[in-house]
Coordinates of C-alpha atoms and ligand atoms in Angstrom, one line a residue:
M468 CA -103.6 12.5 13.5
E469 CA -105.0 12.5 17.1
K470 CA -102.1 10.2 18.1
L471 CA -99.6 12.7 16.8
V472 CA -101.3 15.6 18.6
G473 CA -101.4 13.4 21.7
F474 CA -97.6 12.9 21.3
L475 CA -97.0 16.6 20.8
T476 CA -99.3 17.8 23.6
P477 CA -96.6 18.0 26.4
A478 CA -94.3 19.9 24.0
L479 CA -97.1 22.4 23.2
V480 CA -98.0 22.7 26.9
Y481 CA -94.3 23.3 27.9
L482 CA -93.9 26.0 25.2
F483 CA -97.0 27.7 26.5
I484 CA -95.7 27.5 30.1
F485 CA -92.4 28.9 29.0
A486 CA -94.1 31.9 27.2
L487 CA -96.3 32.6 30.2
H488 CA -93.4 32.3 32.6
V489 CA -91.5 34.9 30.6
A490 CA -94.5 37.2 29.9
L491 CA -96.6 37.2 33.0
P492 CA -95.8 39.4 36.0
G493 CA -93.5 37.8 38.6
R494 CA -91.7 38.8 41.8
W495 CA -87.9 38.9 42.0
V496 CA -86.3 37.2 44.9
V497 CA -82.7 36.6 46.1
G498 CA -82.0 32.9 46.3
Y499 CA -79.8 30.8 48.6
V500 CA -77.0 29.7 46.3
T501 CA -74.2 31.9 44.9
G502 CA -73.5 32.2 41.2
K503 CA -70.4 30.6 39.7
N504 CA -67.2 32.7 40.1
S505 CA -69.2 35.3 42.1
N506 CA -70.0 36.2 45.7
E507 CA -73.5 37.3 44.9
K508 CA -76.6 35.2 45.5
L509 CA -78.5 34.2 42.4
K510 CA -81.7 36.1 41.7
Y511 CA -84.9 34.4 40.5
R512 CA -88.2 35.6 39.0
L513 CA -91.1 33.6 40.4
N514 CA -94.7 33.5 39.1
G515 CA -95.6 29.8 39.3
L516 CA -99.1 30.2 40.7
V517 CA -100.1 32.7 38.0
V518 CA -98.8 30.5 35.3
L519 CA -100.6 27.4 36.8
F520 CA -104.0 29.2 36.9
T521 CA -103.5 30.8 33.5
V522 CA -102.8 27.4 31.9
L523 CA -105.7 25.7 33.7
F524 CA -108.1 28.5 32.7
T525 CA -107.0 28.2 29.1
W526 CA -107.3 24.4 29.1
V527 CA -110.8 24.6 30.7
L528 CA -111.9 27.2 28.1
L529 CA -110.6 25.1 25.2
S530 CA -112.5 22.0 26.6
W531 CA -115.6 24.0 27.3
F532 CA -115.8 25.2 23.7
G533 CA -115.1 21.7 22.4
F534 CA -111.5 22.2 21.1
I535 CA -110.0 19.6 23.4
P536 CA -112.0 16.7 24.9
W537 CA -112.0 16.9 28.7
D538 CA -110.4 13.5 29.0
W539 CA -107.8 14.1 26.2
L540 CA -104.8 13.6 28.4
Y541 CA -106.2 10.3 29.6
E542 CA -107.2 9.0 26.2
Y543 CA -103.8 9.8 24.8
R544 CA -101.8 9.3 27.9
W545 CA -99.4 6.8 26.4
Y546 CA -98.7 9.1 23.5
G547 CA -98.3 12.0 25.8
L548 CA -95.9 10.0 27.9
A549 CA -93.9 9.1 24.8
G550 CA -93.8 12.8 23.8
A551 CA -92.7 13.9 27.3
I552 CA -90.0 11.2 27.3
T553 CA -88.7 12.5 23.9
I554 CA -88.6 16.1 25.2
G555 CA -87.0 15.0 28.4
L556 CA -84.2 13.3 26.5
I557 CA -83.7 16.1 24.0
F558 CA -83.6 18.6 26.9
S559 CA -81.1 16.5 28.9
F560 CA -78.7 16.2 25.9
A561 CA -79.0 19.9 25.2
M562 CA -78.1 20.7 28.8
V563 CA -75.1 18.4 29.0
L564 CA -73.5 18.1 25.5
P565 CA -72.4 21.7 25.0
H566 CA -70.5 21.8 28.4
S567 CA -67.1 20.4 29.3
A568 CA -66.9 17.1 31.2
V569 CA -67.0 17.2 35.0
K570 CA -66.7 13.5 35.7
K571 CA -64.7 10.8 34.0
S572 CA -67.7 8.9 32.9
F573 CA -70.1 10.5 30.3
L574 CA -73.0 8.5 31.7
L575 CA -72.5 10.1 35.2
D576 CA -72.2 13.5 33.6
F577 CA -75.3 12.9 31.5
F578 CA -77.3 11.7 34.6
Q579 CA -76.2 14.4 37.0
G580 CA -75.5 17.2 34.6
R581 CA -72.5 19.5 34.1
I582 CA -73.7 22.9 35.0
E583 CA -75.2 23.8 38.4
N584 CA -77.6 26.7 38.0
P585 CA -78.1 27.7 34.4
Q586 CA -80.0 31.0 34.0
L587 CA -81.1 33.1 31.1
W588 CA -81.5 36.9 31.0
G589 CA -80.1 37.6 34.4
G590 CA -82.4 35.1 36.2
R591 CA -85.6 35.9 34.4
I592 CA -85.5 32.2 33.5
D593 CA -83.8 29.8 35.8
A594 CA -83.6 26.3 34.4
K595 CA -84.4 24.5 37.7
M596 CA -87.4 26.7 38.6
F597 CA -88.7 26.4 35.0
L598 CA -88.4 22.6 35.1
Y599 CA -90.3 22.3 38.4
L600 CA -93.0 24.7 37.1
A601 CA -93.4 22.8 33.8
G602 CA -93.6 19.5 35.6
A603 CA -96.1 20.7 38.2
V604 CA -98.4 22.3 35.7
M605 CA -98.3 19.3 33.4
L606 CA -99.0 17.0 36.3
E607 CA -102.1 19.1 37.3
L608 CA -103.4 18.9 33.7
N609 CA -102.9 15.1 33.8
I610 CA -104.9 14.9 37.1
L611 CA -107.7 16.9 35.5
G612 CA -107.7 14.8 32.4
F613 CA -107.7 11.5 34.3
M614 CA -110.5 12.6 36.7
A615 CA -112.5 13.7 33.6
Q616 CA -112.3 10.1 32.4
H617 CA -113.6 8.9 35.8
C618 CA -116.5 11.3 35.8
I619 CA -117.4 10.5 32.2
L620 CA -117.5 6.8 33.0
Y621 CA -119.2 6.9 36.3
G622 CA -121.1 10.2 36.6
N623 CA -123.0 10.4 39.9
H624 CA -121.4 7.1 40.9
A625 CA -117.9 8.4 40.7
S626 CA -115.7 7.6 43.7
P627 CA -115.5 10.3 46.4
G628 CA -112.1 8.8 47.4
M629 CA -110.8 9.4 43.8
Y630 CA -112.0 13.0 44.0
L631 CA -110.2 13.4 47.3
A632 CA -107.0 11.9 46.0
A633 CA -107.1 14.3 43.0
A634 CA -107.8 17.2 45.3
L635 CA -104.8 16.3 47.6
L636 CA -102.5 16.0 44.6
T637 CA -103.7 19.4 43.5
F638 CA -103.1 20.7 47.0
F639 CA -99.6 19.3 46.8
I640 CA -99.0 21.2 43.5
I641 CA -100.5 24.5 44.7
D642 CA -98.6 24.2 48.0
Y643 CA -95.3 23.8 46.1
L644 CA -96.0 26.8 43.8
T645 CA -97.1 28.9 46.8
F646 CA -93.8 28.3 48.5
E647 CA -91.6 28.3 45.4
E648 CA -89.1 30.6 47.2
V649 CA -88.6 28.2 50.0
H650 CA -87.7 25.6 47.5
L651 CA -84.7 27.7 46.5
Y652 CA -83.2 26.6 49.9
T653 CA -83.3 22.9 49.1
Y654 CA -80.7 20.2 48.1
D655 CA -81.7 20.5 44.4
F656 CA -80.3 24.0 44.3
F657 CA -77.1 23.7 46.4
A658 CA -76.1 20.2 45.5
E659 CA -77.4 19.2 42.1
S660 CA -76.6 20.1 38.4
V661 CA -79.0 20.1 35.5
G662 CA -78.8 16.9 33.5
F663 CA -81.0 13.9 32.9
K664 CA -82.0 13.5 36.6
L665 CA -83.6 17.0 36.8
G666 CA -84.4 17.6 33.1
F667 CA -86.0 14.2 32.3
G668 CA -87.2 14.0 35.9
C669 CA -89.2 17.1 35.7
L670 CA -90.4 17.0 32.1
A671 CA -91.2 13.3 31.8
F672 CA -91.1 11.5 35.1
Y673 CA -92.7 14.0 37.5
P674 CA -95.9 14.8 35.5
F675 CA -96.6 11.3 34.5
F676 CA -95.3 9.1 37.3
Y677 CA -96.8 11.2 40.0
S678 CA -100.3 10.6 38.5
I679 CA -99.8 6.9 38.9
P680 CA -102.3 6.6 41.8
L681 CA -105.0 7.7 39.3
W682 CA -103.5 6.3 36.1
F683 CA -104.5 2.7 36.7
T684 CA -107.6 3.3 38.8
V685 CA -109.8 5.8 37.1
E686 CA -111.5 3.2 34.9
L687 CA -112.3 0.9 37.8
P688 CA -115.8 1.1 39.3
A689 CA -116.0 3.5 42.2
S690 CA -114.5 2.1 45.4
Q691 CA -116.7 2.3 48.4
T692 CA -114.4 3.6 51.1
P693 CA -116.4 4.7 54.2
T694 CA -116.4 8.4 54.8
L695 CA -114.7 8.1 58.2
L696 CA -111.8 6.3 56.6
L697 CA -111.5 9.1 54.0
W698 CA -111.2 11.6 56.8
L699 CA -108.5 9.5 58.4
Y700 CA -106.6 9.3 55.1
G701 CA -106.9 13.0 54.6
L702 CA -105.6 13.4 58.2
I703 CA -102.5 11.3 57.3
F704 CA -101.9 13.5 54.3
F705 CA -102.2 16.8 56.3
A706 CA -100.1 15.5 59.2
G707 CA -97.4 14.7 56.6
W708 CA -97.8 18.1 55.1
V709 CA -97.4 19.8 58.5
L710 CA -94.1 17.9 59.1
S711 CA -92.8 18.6 55.6
R712 CA -93.9 22.2 55.1
G713 CA -93.3 23.0 58.8
A714 CA -89.7 21.8 58.6
N715 CA -88.9 23.4 55.3
L716 CA -90.4 26.8 56.5
Q717 CA -88.6 26.7 59.8
K718 CA -85.3 26.1 58.1
Y719 CA -86.0 28.8 55.5
Y720 CA -86.8 31.4 58.1
F721 CA -83.8 30.4 60.2
K722 CA -81.4 30.8 57.2
K723 CA -83.0 34.2 56.3
N724 CA -83.5 35.6 59.8
P725 CA -81.9 33.4 62.5
G726 CA -83.8 35.1 65.3
F727 CA -87.3 34.6 63.8
A728 CA -89.7 32.5 65.9
F729 CA -91.5 30.4 63.3
M730 CA -95.0 29.4 64.5
G731 CA -94.0 30.8 67.9
I732 CA -91.0 28.3 68.2
A733 CA -88.0 30.4 69.2
P734 CA -85.0 28.9 67.3
Q735 CA -82.5 27.0 69.4
S736 CA -79.2 26.3 67.7
I737 CA -75.7 25.1 68.1
T738 CA -72.7 26.8 66.6
D739 CA -68.9 26.3 66.1
G740 CA -68.4 30.1 65.6
T741 CA -68.7 29.8 61.8
N742 CA -71.7 27.7 61.1
T743 CA -75.0 27.3 62.9
L744 CA -77.5 24.4 63.0
L745 CA -81.1 24.4 64.3
V746 CA -81.7 21.8 67.0
N747 CA -85.4 22.3 68.0
G748 CA -88.9 22.4 66.6
F749 CA -89.2 20.2 63.5
W750 CA -85.4 19.9 63.3
G751 CA -85.3 18.5 66.8
L752 CA -87.6 15.6 66.0
S753 CA -85.3 14.0 63.4
R754 CA -82.7 15.2 61.0
H755 CA -85.0 14.7 58.0
I756 CA -88.5 14.9 59.4
N757 CA -89.6 16.6 56.1
Y758 CA -88.9 13.3 54.3
L759 CA -91.2 11.4 56.6
G760 CA -93.8 14.1 55.9
E761 CA -93.5 13.7 52.2
I762 CA -93.9 9.9 52.4
M763 CA -97.0 10.3 54.7
M764 CA -98.6 12.6 52.1
A765 CA -98.0 10.1 49.4
V766 CA -99.5 7.3 51.5
G767 CA -102.6 9.4 52.3
I768 CA -103.2 10.0 48.6
V769 CA -102.9 6.3 47.7
L770 CA -105.2 5.2 50.6
C771 CA -107.9 7.7 49.3
V772 CA -107.9 6.0 45.9
G773 CA -109.3 3.0 47.7
R774 CA -107.5 0.1 46.1
P775 CA -105.1 -1.1 48.8
S776 CA -104.6 -4.4 47.2
L777 CA -103.6 -3.0 43.8
V778 CA -99.8 -2.6 43.4
W779 CA -99.6 0.3 40.9
P780 CA -100.8 3.2 43.2
W781 CA -98.3 2.0 45.9
L782 CA -95.4 2.7 43.5
Y783 CA -96.0 6.4 44.3
P784 CA -95.0 6.3 48.0
L785 CA -92.5 3.5 47.3
Y786 CA -90.7 5.8 44.9
Y787 CA -90.4 8.4 47.6
V788 CA -88.8 5.9 49.9
A789 CA -86.4 4.9 47.1
L790 CA -85.6 8.6 46.4
L791 CA -85.4 10.0 49.9
L792 CA -83.5 7.2 51.7
P793 CA -80.3 7.5 49.5
R794 CA -80.8 11.3 49.4
Q795 CA -80.7 11.3 53.2
F796 CA -77.4 9.5 53.1
A797 CA -76.0 11.8 50.4
D798 CA -77.1 14.9 52.3
N799 CA -75.6 13.5 55.5
K800 CA -72.3 12.9 53.8
R801 CA -72.4 16.5 52.5
C802 CA -73.2 17.9 55.9
V803 CA -70.4 15.9 57.6
L804 CA -68.0 17.5 55.1
K805 CA -69.4 21.0 55.5
Y806 CA -70.1 21.1 59.2
G807 CA -67.6 18.6 60.6
K808 CA -67.7 18.3 64.4
L809 CA -70.8 20.5 64.5
W810 CA -72.7 18.0 62.5
E811 CA -71.5 15.2 64.9
M812 CA -72.8 17.3 67.8
Y813 CA -76.2 17.7 66.0
A814 CA -76.4 14.0 65.3
R815 CA -75.8 13.3 69.0
K816 CA -78.5 15.8 70.0
V817 CA -81.0 14.6 67.4
P818 CA -80.1 10.9 66.8
Y819 CA -82.9 10.0 64.5
R820 CA -82.4 10.3 60.8
I821 CA -86.0 10.3 59.5
I822 CA -88.6 8.7 61.9
P823 CA -88.4 9.9 65.5
Y824 CA -87.6 7.1 68.0
I825 CA -87.4 4.5 65.2
Y826 CA -84.9 5.4 62.5
Ligands
NDP586 P1 -83.6 19.4 53.4 O1 -84.6 20.5 53.3 O2 -83.6 18.6 54.7 O3 -82.1 20.1 53.3 C1 -81.0 19.5 53.8 C2 -80.0 20.7 54.0 O4 -80.5 21.5 55.0 C3 -78.7 20.3 54.5 O5 -77.8 19.9 53.4 C4 -78.2 21.5 55.2 O6 -77.8 22.4 54.1 C5 -79.5 22.1 55.8 N1 -79.7 21.6 57.2 C6 -79.8 20.3 57.6 N2 -80.0 20.2 58.9 C7 -80.1 21.5 59.3 C8 -80.3 22.1 60.6 N3 -80.5 21.3 61.7 N4 -80.3 23.4 60.7 C9 -80.1 24.2 59.6 N5 -79.8 23.7 58.4 C10 -79.9 22.4 58.2 O7 -83.6 18.4 52.3 P2 -84.0 18.5 50.7 O8 -83.5 19.7 50.2 O9 -83.6 17.2 50.2 O10 -85.6 18.5 50.7 C11 -86.4 19.6 50.8 C12 -87.9 19.2 50.7 O11 -88.2 18.8 49.4 C13 -88.3 18.1 51.7 O12 -89.5 18.4 52.2 C14 -88.4 16.9 50.7 O13 -89.2 15.9 51.2 C15 -88.9 17.6 49.5 N6 -88.7 16.8 48.3 C16 -89.8 16.6 47.5 C17 -89.6 15.8 46.4 C18 -90.9 15.6 45.6 O14 -90.7 15.0 44.5 N7 -92.0 15.9 46.0 C19 -88.4 15.3 45.9 C20 -87.3 15.6 46.8 C21 -87.4 16.4 47.9 P3 -77.0 23.8 54.3 O15 -75.7 23.6 53.8 O16 -77.8 24.8 53.5 O17 -77.0 24.1 55.8

């Protein structure tokens, strides 16, 4: 019976998130992409933080009163993962099969999706925003469940580095939900459709794989990382966050209000009369400094865990490298097509792709 409930837990959590996302107050914002066959920008209703805290509060209450063991999601993690994989597959098929083919190959269509920005009820539910929200909340629950296991096993001897890693992952989630609107200006929205990559990616991969730094380490005896090193690892994480969040916010303000000086940095840009590109601040360091930031954050988290010789936690930053490197090439290709000579000019002015002075 427990195993079945473990298997069904992600489905129940996702249903609860869906209900809260619909029912709780949210703010309407105008996004960056335009609707299909329309000149109007799509609208979105955002309430990610409220949903996250409501789910967490409910989960803690249920555990407090003994309905769910604190470490339930760790104890039944493999069943939870199997459940999430099943939902991810069902969702992906449901998003792809009813729509007409876009590519010649069904596999490509299935992987990338056939529709770009599906919405329900005039934007009250946006498929992409719901998927990111569901994945983020489920990931946070996993982090809590995994850390509960560590605390139960080691009590006062629990590892400060593990706590720090869990806190940084939590920060990463809260940061994303705080800046949900900024996310509307990213590649996922203007260049991707909803299929297996996003559907399975957010419902199964994101909440389970992103907890991999904790997954294989919470049962190990507390690592004894010196406090000074933990400070250094935290610094690596926050330096990465400044690069990533800073770049994303600078671009967001530039697109919304081109004259706005973000963090006191007056925007400098180049234009061909039709399009404009930022060439200073974070976007003057490299053409994807935000990707470097994201990788540094992941490295900071893994170092905090305190198992540098264990391969599993390292899969987390390695995955970012594997995701962001090809994405940088794909985005570059898209920008060459969209911006033409202007992009060449930008690439001459800012020659580094990701790491300033190196790559
Ligand atoms: P970017 O935010 O870099 O977006 C690229 C787009 O920005 C380009 O296609 C172009 O689009 C615009 N652009 C590029 N250069 C300029 C410029 N100089 N001035 C103005 N506009 C420019 O990439 P992503 O959308 O891929 O990533 C967004 C964030 O999400 C990053 O921080 C990334 O690390 C993060 N991310 C996180 C993941 C995770 O799992 N945690 C996964 C993937 C990404 P346009 O046509 O609009 O001008």
